[in-house]
Coordinates of C-alpha atoms in Angstrom, one line a residue:
Chain A
M25 CA 99.9 98.0 154.6
L26 CA 101.0 95.7 152.6
R27 CA 99.7 93.2 155.9
T28 CA 96.6 94.2 156.0
T29 CA 95.7 93.7 152.4
L30 CA 97.3 90.2 152.9
V31 CA 95.4 88.7 155.6
R32 CA 92.5 90.8 153.9
T33 CA 93.0 89.0 150.4
F34 CA 93.5 85.4 152.9
S35 CA 90.4 85.7 155.0
R36 CA 88.2 86.5 151.8
G37 CA 89.5 83.6 149.8
Y38 CA 88.4 81.2 153.4
A39 CA 85.5 82.7 153.5
T40 CA 83.9 83.3 149.8
A41 CA 85.8 79.8 148.8
A42 CA 82.8 78.6 149.4
S43 CA 80.2 80.2 147.2
P44 CA 80.1 83.3 145.1
H45 CA 78.4 85.8 145.8
A46 CA 77.3 89.1 143.5
L47 CA 76.3 92.6 143.4
V48 CA 74.0 93.0 140.3
F49 CA 73.6 96.7 139.3
L50 CA 70.0 96.7 138.6
E51 CA 69.3 100.6 136.4
H52 CA 66.4 101.8 135.9
Q53 CA 64.6 104.8 134.0
R54 CA 61.4 106.6 134.4
G55 CA 60.0 103.9 137.1
K56 CA 60.9 101.2 135.1
L57 CA 63.7 98.6 135.5
D58 CA 66.1 98.7 132.5
S59 CA 66.3 95.3 130.8
A60 CA 70.1 95.9 130.4
S61 CA 70.3 94.7 133.9
L62 CA 67.8 92.0 133.3
S63 CA 70.7 90.2 131.1
A64 CA 73.2 91.4 133.2
L65 CA 71.0 89.5 136.3
T66 CA 71.2 86.5 133.9
A67 CA 74.8 86.8 133.6
A68 CA 74.9 86.9 137.2
S69 CA 72.6 84.2 138.6
Q70 CA 75.4 82.3 135.5
L71 CA 78.2 81.8 138.2
G72 CA 76.1 80.1 140.5
G73 CA 75.7 81.4 143.6
K74 CA 73.9 84.2 145.7
V75 CA 72.6 86.9 143.9
T76 CA 71.9 90.6 145.0
G77 CA 70.7 93.2 143.8
L78 CA 71.4 97.0 144.3
I79 CA 69.0 99.6 143.0
V80 CA 69.5 103.7 143.8
G81 CA 67.1 106.2 143.2
T82 CA 65.3 109.0 144.6
A83 CA 62.5 107.6 147.2
E84 CA 59.9 109.0 145.0
E85 CA 61.4 106.8 142.2
L86 CA 62.0 103.2 143.4
P87 CA 58.3 101.8 145.1
P88 CA 57.6 101.0 141.6
V89 CA 60.5 100.0 140.8
L90 CA 61.4 97.5 143.4
E91 CA 58.5 95.9 142.6
Q92 CA 59.0 94.6 139.7
A93 CA 62.6 94.3 140.9
K94 CA 61.6 91.5 143.3
R95 CA 60.4 89.3 141.1
A96 CA 63.2 88.9 139.1
R97 CA 64.1 85.6 138.3
G98 CA 67.8 85.1 140.8
L99 CA 67.7 87.4 142.3
D100 CA 67.9 86.7 146.3
T101 CA 68.0 89.7 148.3
L102 CA 67.4 93.4 146.7
L103 CA 69.2 96.0 148.1
H104 CA 67.8 100.0 147.7
A105 CA 69.2 103.1 148.8
A106 CA 67.2 106.2 148.5
S107 CA 68.2 109.6 148.1
P108 CA 67.8 112.9 146.3
Q109 CA 71.8 112.5 144.9
Y110 CA 70.7 109.6 143.6
S111 CA 68.0 110.7 140.9
T112 CA 70.8 110.8 138.0
P113 CA 73.2 108.3 139.6
L114 CA 76.7 109.8 138.8
P115 CA 80.0 108.2 139.0
E116 CA 81.4 110.3 141.7
T117 CA 78.4 110.4 144.2
I118 CA 77.6 106.7 144.1
T119 CA 80.9 105.3 144.1
P120 CA 81.6 105.8 148.2
L121 CA 78.1 104.1 148.3
F122 CA 80.0 101.0 146.2
E123 CA 82.8 101.3 148.3
K124 CA 80.6 101.0 151.6
L125 CA 79.2 98.0 150.4
L126 CA 82.3 96.3 149.2
S127 CA 84.6 97.0 152.3
E128 CA 85.8 94.6 155.0
Q129 CA 83.5 92.4 156.3
S130 CA 81.8 92.9 152.4
P131 CA 80.4 89.0 151.2
F132 CA 80.5 89.9 147.5
T133 CA 82.7 88.3 145.2
H134 CA 81.7 89.3 141.9
V135 CA 80.9 93.0 141.0
V136 CA 77.7 92.6 137.5
S137 CA 76.1 95.8 135.6
A138 CA 75.0 96.6 132.3
H139 CA 77.7 97.3 129.9
S140 CA 75.5 100.7 129.3
S141 CA 76.4 104.1 129.6
S142 CA 76.1 104.5 133.1
A143 CA 77.3 101.9 134.7
K144 CA 80.1 101.5 132.9
S145 CA 81.3 105.0 133.6
I146 CA 80.5 103.5 137.2
L147 CA 82.1 100.5 137.5
P148 CA 85.2 101.0 136.3
R149 CA 85.9 104.1 139.3
V150 CA 84.7 101.4 141.7
A151 CA 86.7 98.8 140.7
A152 CA 89.9 101.7 140.5
K153 CA 89.2 102.4 143.7
L154 CA 89.2 99.0 145.3
D155 CA 92.5 98.5 143.3
L156 CA 91.1 95.6 141.4
P157 CA 90.7 95.3 137.4
A158 CA 87.5 95.2 135.4
V159 CA 86.4 92.8 132.5
S160 CA 84.1 95.0 130.3
D161 CA 81.4 93.8 127.8
I162 CA 81.4 89.7 128.4
T163 CA 79.7 87.7 126.2
S164 CA 79.9 84.6 128.8
V165 CA 80.9 84.1 131.7
Q166 CA 81.9 80.8 133.9
H167 CA 82.9 80.5 137.9
D168 CA 85.5 77.9 139.2
Q169 CA 84.4 77.6 142.5
S170 CA 87.4 74.8 143.7
S171 CA 89.8 77.6 142.3
N172 CA 87.6 80.3 143.2
S173 CA 88.2 81.4 139.3
T174 CA 86.3 83.1 137.2
T175 CA 86.7 83.2 133.5
F176 CA 85.0 85.1 130.8
T177 CA 84.4 85.9 126.8
R178 CA 84.2 89.3 125.7
P179 CA 84.6 90.8 122.5
I180 CA 87.7 92.7 121.2
Y181 CA 89.0 94.9 118.0
A182 CA 85.7 94.8 117.2
G183 CA 84.6 91.8 117.8
N184 CA 86.9 90.6 115.1
A185 CA 88.4 88.5 117.8
I186 CA 87.4 87.3 121.1
S187 CA 89.5 86.9 124.2
T188 CA 88.5 84.4 127.1
V189 CA 90.1 86.2 130.1
R190 CA 90.5 84.6 133.7
A191 CA 90.3 86.7 136.8
S192 CA 92.2 84.3 139.2
K193 CA 91.6 83.9 143.1
S194 CA 94.3 86.2 143.6
I195 CA 91.2 89.2 142.5
P196 CA 89.1 88.8 145.4
I197 CA 86.2 91.2 143.7
K198 CA 85.8 90.2 140.5
F199 CA 83.9 93.5 138.0
F200 CA 82.4 92.7 135.0
T201 CA 80.2 94.6 132.3
V202 CA 77.1 92.2 130.5
R203 CA 76.7 92.7 126.8
S204 CA 73.1 92.8 126.9
T205 CA 72.5 90.9 123.5
A206 CA 74.2 87.9 124.8
F207 CA 72.1 86.7 127.4
S208 CA 68.1 87.1 127.6
A209 CA 66.7 88.9 130.5
A210 CA 65.5 87.5 133.7
A211 CA 62.5 86.3 133.6
P212 CA 59.6 87.4 136.4
A213 CA 59.4 84.1 138.9
D214 CA 57.2 83.1 141.5
A215 CA 59.3 83.8 144.6
E216 CA 60.0 87.2 145.7
A217 CA 63.5 88.9 147.1
R218 CA 64.5 89.4 150.2
I219 CA 64.0 93.7 150.1
E220 CA 66.4 95.2 152.5
S221 CA 66.8 98.8 152.6
I222 CA 70.1 100.2 153.1
D223 CA 71.0 104.1 154.0
A224 CA 72.9 106.3 151.1
V225 CA 76.3 107.8 151.2
P226 CA 75.8 111.2 151.0
I227 CA 78.0 113.1 149.2
A228 CA 79.0 117.3 150.6
D229 CA 78.9 119.2 147.9
P230 CA 80.5 116.9 144.5
S231 CA 82.5 117.5 142.6
T232 CA 80.1 116.9 139.2
E233 CA 76.4 118.3 139.2
H234 CA 73.9 117.1 136.9
I235 CA 72.3 120.1 135.5
S236 CA 69.7 118.2 132.4
T237 CA 69.3 115.2 130.4
S238 CA 67.2 115.9 126.9
L239 CA 66.4 111.5 125.4
T240 CA 65.2 111.4 122.6
K241 CA 61.5 110.5 122.1
S242 CA 59.9 107.9 120.1
D243 CA 57.6 105.7 119.7
R244 CA 59.1 103.1 118.7
P245 CA 60.9 100.1 120.1
D246 CA 63.9 101.6 122.2
L247 CA 66.9 100.0 119.6
G248 CA 69.3 98.3 122.2
V249 CA 66.3 95.6 122.7
A250 CA 64.3 96.0 119.5
S251 CA 63.5 92.4 118.0
R252 CA 63.6 94.0 114.7
V253 CA 65.9 96.2 113.7
V254 CA 65.8 99.1 110.6
S255 CA 69.7 100.0 109.9
G256 CA 69.6 103.4 107.2
G257 CA 73.6 104.2 106.0
R258 CA 74.3 107.6 103.9
A259 CA 72.7 106.6 100.8
L260 CA 69.6 107.8 102.7
K261 CA 70.8 111.6 101.1
N262 CA 69.2 113.5 103.9
A263 CA 67.8 113.7 108.1
E264 CA 64.2 114.0 105.5
T265 CA 64.6 111.7 103.3
F266 CA 66.2 108.9 106.2
K267 CA 63.0 109.8 107.9
A268 CA 60.4 109.5 105.3
T269 CA 62.3 105.8 103.6
L270 CA 62.5 104.3 106.9
D271 CA 60.2 105.2 109.2
P272 CA 56.9 103.4 107.2
L273 CA 59.0 100.5 107.2
A274 CA 59.6 100.5 110.8
D275 CA 56.5 101.0 111.1
V276 CA 54.7 98.1 109.1
L277 CA 58.0 95.9 111.1
G278 CA 57.0 97.1 114.2
A279 CA 60.7 98.1 114.3
A280 CA 63.3 100.8 115.9
V281 CA 65.6 102.5 113.8
G282 CA 69.1 103.0 113.6
A283 CA 71.8 103.9 111.4
S284 CA 75.3 103.3 110.4
R285 CA 78.0 106.3 111.5
A286 CA 78.1 107.8 108.6
A287 CA 74.6 108.1 108.3
V288 CA 74.7 109.4 111.9
D289 CA 77.9 111.3 111.1
A290 CA 76.0 113.4 108.1
G291 CA 73.2 114.3 110.6
Y292 CA 70.5 112.6 108.8
A293 CA 69.9 110.5 112.2
D294 CA 70.1 110.8 116.1
N295 CA 73.6 109.4 118.1
S296 CA 71.5 107.2 120.1
L297 CA 70.8 105.6 117.1
Q298 CA 73.9 104.5 115.8
V299 CA 74.7 100.8 115.1
G300 CA 78.5 99.6 116.3
Q301 CA 81.9 99.2 117.4
T302 CA 81.2 103.0 119.1
G303 CA 77.5 103.4 119.6
K304 CA 74.9 100.4 119.9
V305 CA 75.4 96.2 119.4
V306 CA 72.3 95.0 118.9
A307 CA 71.0 91.3 118.1
P308 CA 68.0 91.3 117.1
E309 CA 65.5 88.6 115.0
L310 CA 66.1 90.6 112.3
Y311 CA 68.0 93.4 111.1
M312 CA 67.5 95.1 108.6
A313 CA 70.9 97.3 106.9
I314 CA 69.1 99.6 104.0
G315 CA 72.1 101.8 101.9
I316 CA 74.9 100.0 104.5
S317 CA 77.9 99.3 102.8
G318 CA 79.5 97.0 106.0
A319 CA 82.4 98.9 107.2
I320 CA 83.7 96.4 110.0
Q321 CA 83.0 99.1 112.9
H322 CA 79.3 98.8 111.6
L323 CA 79.6 95.0 111.5
A324 CA 80.7 94.8 114.9
G325 CA 77.6 96.5 116.1
M326 CA 75.0 94.2 114.4
K327 CA 76.7 91.0 113.1
D328 CA 75.2 88.6 115.9
S329 CA 71.9 89.2 114.4
K330 CA 69.9 86.2 113.5
L331 CA 68.9 87.5 110.1
I332 CA 70.5 90.0 108.4
V333 CA 68.9 91.4 104.8
A334 CA 70.8 93.6 103.1
I335 CA 70.0 96.5 100.4
N336 CA 72.6 97.8 98.8
K337 CA 73.5 99.8 95.0
D338 CA 76.8 97.9 95.2
P339 CA 76.4 94.7 94.9
D340 CA 80.3 94.5 95.9
A341 CA 79.3 96.1 99.4
P342 CA 81.0 93.8 102.0
I343 CA 77.7 93.6 103.9
F344 CA 76.5 91.1 101.5
Q345 CA 79.2 88.7 102.3
I346 CA 77.3 88.7 105.9
A347 CA 74.3 88.9 104.8
D348 CA 71.7 86.4 105.3
V349 CA 69.5 87.8 102.6
G350 CA 70.8 90.1 99.9
L351 CA 69.4 92.5 97.0
V352 CA 70.7 94.2 94.8
A353 CA 68.6 97.6 93.6
D354 CA 67.7 101.0 94.1
L355 CA 66.7 101.6 98.0
Y356 CA 64.3 104.1 96.9
E357 CA 62.6 102.0 94.5
V358 CA 62.1 98.8 96.8
V359 CA 61.9 100.2 99.5
P360 CA 58.6 101.3 99.1
E361 CA 57.4 98.7 97.5
M362 CA 58.3 96.3 100.1
V363 CA 56.4 98.6 102.9
A364 CA 53.1 98.0 100.4
K365 CA 53.5 94.4 100.0
L366 CA 54.2 94.1 104.1
K367 CA 50.9 96.1 104.6
Q368 CA 48.3 93.3 102.5
Chain B
M11 CA 99.7 123.4 145.4
R12 CA 99.9 126.1 142.3
P13 CA 100.1 129.0 144.0
S14 CA 95.7 130.3 143.4
A15 CA 96.4 133.5 141.7
V16 CA 97.3 133.2 138.2
R17 CA 94.5 130.6 136.2
L18 CA 96.6 128.7 133.9
L19 CA 95.7 125.6 132.0
N20 CA 97.6 122.5 132.1
I21 CA 96.7 120.1 129.9
L22 CA 97.6 116.4 129.9
V23 CA 96.4 114.2 126.9
P24 CA 97.0 109.8 127.4
V25 CA 97.2 108.6 123.6
K26 CA 97.6 105.3 122.5
R27 CA 99.2 103.4 119.6
S28 CA 96.6 100.9 118.3
V29 CA 96.2 98.7 115.4
D30 CA 94.6 100.8 112.4
F31 CA 90.9 101.4 112.9
A32 CA 91.3 99.9 109.1
V33 CA 93.4 97.2 109.1
K34 CA 91.5 93.8 109.0
I35 CA 93.3 91.9 111.8
R36 CA 93.9 88.0 112.2
V37 CA 94.0 86.3 114.9
N38 CA 97.6 84.6 115.4
P39 CA 98.1 80.6 115.2
E40 CA 99.0 79.7 119.1
Q41 CA 96.4 81.7 119.7
T42 CA 97.6 84.3 122.0
G43 CA 96.8 87.2 120.3
I44 CA 96.5 89.0 116.9
D45 CA 99.2 90.3 113.4
L46 CA 100.7 92.8 115.2
N47 CA 102.6 92.7 111.7
V48 CA 100.5 95.4 110.9
K49 CA 99.4 99.5 110.0
H50 CA 98.9 101.1 113.5
S51 CA 98.3 104.7 114.5
M52 CA 96.9 106.4 117.1
N53 CA 93.5 105.4 118.8
P54 CA 91.0 107.6 116.4
F55 CA 89.2 108.4 120.3
D56 CA 92.1 110.2 121.4
E57 CA 92.9 112.0 117.9
I58 CA 89.8 113.5 118.7
A59 CA 91.0 114.1 122.4
V60 CA 94.6 115.8 121.4
E61 CA 92.3 117.6 118.6
E62 CA 90.2 119.2 121.9
A63 CA 92.8 119.9 123.9
V64 CA 94.3 122.3 121.4
R65 CA 90.8 124.0 120.1
L66 CA 90.6 124.6 123.9
R67 CA 94.1 126.7 124.0
E68 CA 92.2 128.3 120.4
R69 CA 89.3 129.2 122.8
L70 CA 90.9 130.1 125.7
K71 CA 94.2 131.3 123.8
D72 CA 96.5 132.2 126.8
A73 CA 94.4 130.8 129.4
V74 CA 95.8 127.0 128.6
K75 CA 99.1 127.0 130.0
S76 CA 100.5 123.4 128.1
I77 CA 99.2 120.8 126.6
K78 CA 101.2 117.7 127.5
V79 CA 100.7 114.5 125.6
V80 CA 101.9 111.1 127.0
T81 CA 101.8 107.6 125.8
I82 CA 103.0 103.7 127.5
G83 CA 104.0 101.7 124.7
P84 CA 106.5 100.4 122.9
P85 CA 109.4 102.2 121.3
K86 CA 107.5 102.7 117.5
A87 CA 104.6 104.6 120.0
G88 CA 107.3 107.0 119.7
E89 CA 105.9 107.8 115.9
T90 CA 102.3 108.7 118.0
L91 CA 103.6 111.0 120.3
R92 CA 105.0 113.2 117.1
T93 CA 101.8 112.7 115.1
A94 CA 100.0 114.3 118.8
L95 CA 102.9 117.2 118.5
A96 CA 102.1 117.7 115.1
M97 CA 98.7 118.3 115.9
G98 CA 99.9 121.0 118.6
A99 CA 100.6 119.7 121.6
D100 CA 104.3 121.2 123.4
S101 CA 104.9 118.6 124.8
A102 CA 105.1 115.3 125.5
I103 CA 106.2 112.4 127.5
H104 CA 107.2 108.9 126.6
V105 CA 106.6 105.8 129.0
E106 CA 108.2 103.1 127.5
I107 CA 108.1 98.9 128.0
P108 CA 109.7 96.6 125.7
D109 CA 108.9 95.1 122.4
G110 CA 106.2 92.1 122.3
A111 CA 105.9 93.2 126.4
P112 CA 101.8 92.7 127.1
L113 CA 100.1 96.0 126.8
P114 CA 98.9 97.6 130.0
E115 CA 95.9 96.9 131.6
P116 CA 93.8 100.1 131.6
L117 CA 93.9 99.9 135.6
A118 CA 98.1 100.2 135.2
V119 CA 98.2 102.3 132.6
A120 CA 95.4 104.7 135.1
K121 CA 98.3 104.1 138.2
T122 CA 101.0 105.2 135.4
L123 CA 99.0 108.2 134.7
R124 CA 98.5 109.3 138.3
A125 CA 101.8 108.9 138.8
L126 CA 103.0 110.8 135.9
I127 CA 100.5 113.3 136.8
A128 CA 102.4 113.2 140.3
R129 CA 105.2 114.9 138.9
Q130 CA 104.0 117.6 137.0
K131 CA 105.2 120.7 138.5
E132 CA 102.5 122.9 138.2
G133 CA 100.3 120.1 138.0
V134 CA 97.1 119.2 135.9
D135 CA 94.1 120.5 135.4
V136 CA 92.0 118.7 132.5
V137 CA 93.0 115.6 131.9
I138 CA 91.1 114.8 128.4
M139 CA 91.6 110.8 126.5
G140 CA 89.4 109.0 124.6
K141 CA 86.4 106.9 125.8
Q142 CA 88.0 103.7 124.5
A143 CA 91.1 102.2 122.8
I144 CA 90.0 99.9 119.7
D145 CA 91.8 96.8 120.3
D146 CA 91.1 96.2 123.5
D147 CA 87.6 98.0 123.7
A148 CA 87.8 97.8 127.1
G149 CA 87.1 101.9 127.8
Q150 CA 87.5 101.6 131.7
T151 CA 91.0 104.0 131.6
G152 CA 89.5 107.5 131.8
Q153 CA 86.9 106.2 135.1
M154 CA 89.8 104.4 136.6
L155 CA 92.3 107.6 136.6
A156 CA 89.4 109.9 138.3
G157 CA 88.9 107.1 141.2
L158 CA 92.5 107.1 141.8
M159 CA 93.0 111.0 142.1
D160 CA 88.9 110.8 143.6
W161 CA 88.7 114.0 140.9
A162 CA 85.4 114.4 138.7
Q163 CA 85.0 112.2 135.3
A164 CA 82.5 113.1 132.0
T165 CA 83.0 109.9 130.4
F166 CA 81.5 110.4 126.4
A167 CA 82.2 113.8 126.0
S168 CA 80.3 115.7 122.2
K169 CA 81.0 119.4 123.6
V170 CA 83.8 120.9 126.4
E171 CA 83.0 124.4 127.8
I172 CA 85.8 125.3 130.5
D173 CA 85.3 128.6 132.6
T174 CA 88.8 129.0 133.5
Q175 CA 87.7 132.0 136.0
K176 CA 84.6 129.3 137.7
K177 CA 87.1 126.7 137.1
V178 CA 84.5 124.5 136.0
V179 CA 83.7 122.6 133.0
N180 CA 80.7 122.1 131.2
V181 CA 80.2 118.6 129.4
T182 CA 77.4 117.6 127.2
R183 CA 78.0 114.1 127.3
E184 CA 75.9 110.9 125.5
I185 CA 74.1 108.6 127.1
D186 CA 71.6 105.6 126.0
G187 CA 68.8 107.2 124.5
G188 CA 70.2 110.9 124.5
L189 CA 72.3 113.5 125.4
E190 CA 73.5 115.3 129.4
E191 CA 75.0 117.7 130.7
L192 CA 77.3 118.1 133.7
K193 CA 79.0 120.3 135.6
C194 CA 82.3 119.0 136.7
R195 CA 84.5 121.2 139.1
L196 CA 88.6 121.1 137.6
P197 CA 90.5 118.8 138.0
V198 CA 88.6 116.5 136.1
V199 CA 89.3 113.0 133.4
I200 CA 86.9 114.3 129.6
T201 CA 86.8 111.6 128.1
T202 CA 85.6 111.9 124.1
D203 CA 83.0 110.7 122.1
L204 CA 83.2 110.4 118.3
R205 CA 81.1 114.2 117.6
L206 CA 83.4 115.3 119.8
N207 CA 85.1 117.4 117.6
E208 CA 86.8 116.5 113.6
P209 CA 91.1 116.2 114.4
R210 CA 92.9 117.9 112.0
Y211 CA 95.6 116.7 109.7
A212 CA 98.9 117.6 110.9
S213 CA 100.5 120.4 108.0
L214 CA 104.0 120.0 106.8
P215 CA 105.5 122.6 108.8
N216 CA 104.5 121.0 111.5
I217 CA 105.4 117.8 111.5
M218 CA 109.2 119.3 110.8
K219 CA 108.6 121.8 114.1
A220 CA 107.2 118.6 115.8
K221 CA 110.7 117.3 115.6
K222 CA 112.2 119.6 117.4
K223 CA 109.9 119.0 120.9
S224 CA 110.7 117.3 123.2
I225 CA 109.7 113.6 124.3
E226 CA 110.5 113.2 128.0
K227 CA 111.3 108.9 128.5
L228 CA 110.8 107.3 130.7
S229 CA 110.5 103.3 132.9
P230 CA 107.8 102.2 134.3
V231 CA 109.8 101.2 137.2
D232 CA 111.3 105.3 137.4
L233 CA 107.5 106.1 138.0
G234 CA 107.2 103.0 140.7
V235 CA 104.1 101.6 138.6
D236 CA 103.8 97.3 137.9
L237 CA 102.4 97.0 134.6
A238 CA 102.2 93.0 134.5
P239 CA 98.8 91.9 133.9
R240 CA 96.8 90.8 136.8
L241 CA 93.9 88.7 134.6
E242 CA 94.8 86.1 132.0
T243 CA 94.1 85.8 128.5
L244 CA 94.3 82.0 128.0
K245 CA 93.9 82.3 124.3
V246 CA 92.7 84.7 121.5
T247 CA 89.9 83.2 118.5
E248 CA 87.9 83.7 115.7
P249 CA 84.9 84.9 115.7
P250 CA 82.0 81.8 114.2
K251 CA 82.5 82.8 111.1
R252 CA 79.2 84.3 109.4
V253 CA 78.2 83.0 105.7
G254 CA 76.1 85.2 103.9
G255 CA 72.9 83.6 102.8
G256 CA 73.3 84.5 98.9
K257 CA 71.7 87.2 97.4
V258 CA 68.1 87.4 95.9
A259 CA 66.1 88.7 92.3
N260 CA 63.8 91.2 93.9
V261 CA 61.0 92.1 96.6
D262 CA 58.6 88.6 96.0
E263 CA 61.9 86.8 97.0
L264 CA 62.9 88.9 99.1
L265 CA 59.4 89.3 101.4
A266 CA 59.5 85.5 100.4
K267 CA 62.3 84.9 102.8
L268 CA 61.4 86.4 105.5
K269 CA 58.3 84.4 105.6
E270 CA 60.3 81.7 105.1
A271 CA 61.9 82.9 108.6
G272 CA 58.9 84.0 110.4
I273 CA 58.9 87.3 109.3
T274 CA 56.2 89.2 108.1
G275 CA 53.3 91.8 109.6
K276 CA 54.3 93.3 113.1
P277 CA 56.1 91.3 115.6
A278 CA 53.3 89.4 118.4

């Protein structure tokens, strides 16, 4: 066992010292490629080598997604596997496909995905199967070809410290998930990636079965990728007031609505709207924090926004320490005033 | 393998001692890590995991045979185990590492847990643990353990219902954009999201009782695991400081600032 591992490591090291080759897990929903996956693709391109995409799904959903993905900048090859079992890619059903792709003769040196709820459930499982560590939620990546090592930065302690870690050549395949707000989405390119169909790895009697998915319906831009976000906190009193106060402002700005954990816990807003260490991490052009005090866990999710505007009654609220524009006022007076003046 | 006639659940809850969530952390001058001379407590997601295990017993009564908590950490992590015991766990295992030793990476933790599971005579049916630790924010250990064991996994759980007869668990998970429901066959690894429950405070009598419960001490050597990090941490730095831009007096000034930044109506 030990011997085969050694041989494998050696041969891989020799074969790949020339150039990195990333396998990027590309996710899609309802026929549309996820923008976070396109950011992961940008990160993978920064390794400086070949980039292969992997898309899974049912035979019906794949064609439109492949059509979009093949034009993504940086992608050399696009692999796709179709199976009814991939309609919701569960870690238990998708891991064997990854294991096959990454087995002995695999050309891949890196496995990359967005830090999405689906991919962050899958990648660590696959990495463990191959006895390899993984690096989560990276904000920068740099590959050194001569030493075959990759260096990453990633936030730790809710973004209050930045850790620089190196995966050396002793780690033959480097797994990492990408913080999408730290990389721009890969733009469409003129060239098209080579498309290659691969066989699905069917799982007889999987240990986990998908029962249902319920997505929160919204006409607004998706929180994770919106260029503007209007966020509310506990000061919004209840779900009705939250909606009645923030929705008009979000509409006039064309913004997504977010919420602090306090507002979500109190039931004012849906879980999927939570911004923070344990919710979404956003970095829009404009982030408006309304009735949010600014706990470190919340700041972890929004402090990379370009322009932060805070509206709070309490002049000592910590949010004012990081806000570019602060207004100490009663939100129930100033938010409607803003809406009215923005409409003019 | 256990005899299959009686269905009694054995639950394992891994917990981590981490810097308290309310502490404003400071990077040390050597840039090797953060100042750890601060208040520590149980990782908040692990509290939720302990609470869920205890609630499962309250719901399923005798069908839950044991709740064992485990930690891998320095001598002081024993306090974290006592907290879990006071919340209602039956017994604890402490895999002790020396003070100041680097905290093991998720893969090493998962391997340690695998070794511990192998030692449990009655087996383990359910592992419940936090979705991430608030110190390294990796969020990998549960998935890695499930992979190593080839077990089902249910990450980011906000609702857990176990059917002890059928040996399945229905889990509602928080996913990007909504919720998802899964049905997993036991044994399973479940990782907890914030909204799974509200952890209880340990009462004084329970804290006293917890002092009598047993904590088994083991070393990584006993378990045949290597906890040395495989990724090198080159440095730990402060994030770029964000400086507030000061306050404005009224809405008009606020809107003027927005306009300055090019934000007026809807984005183009």
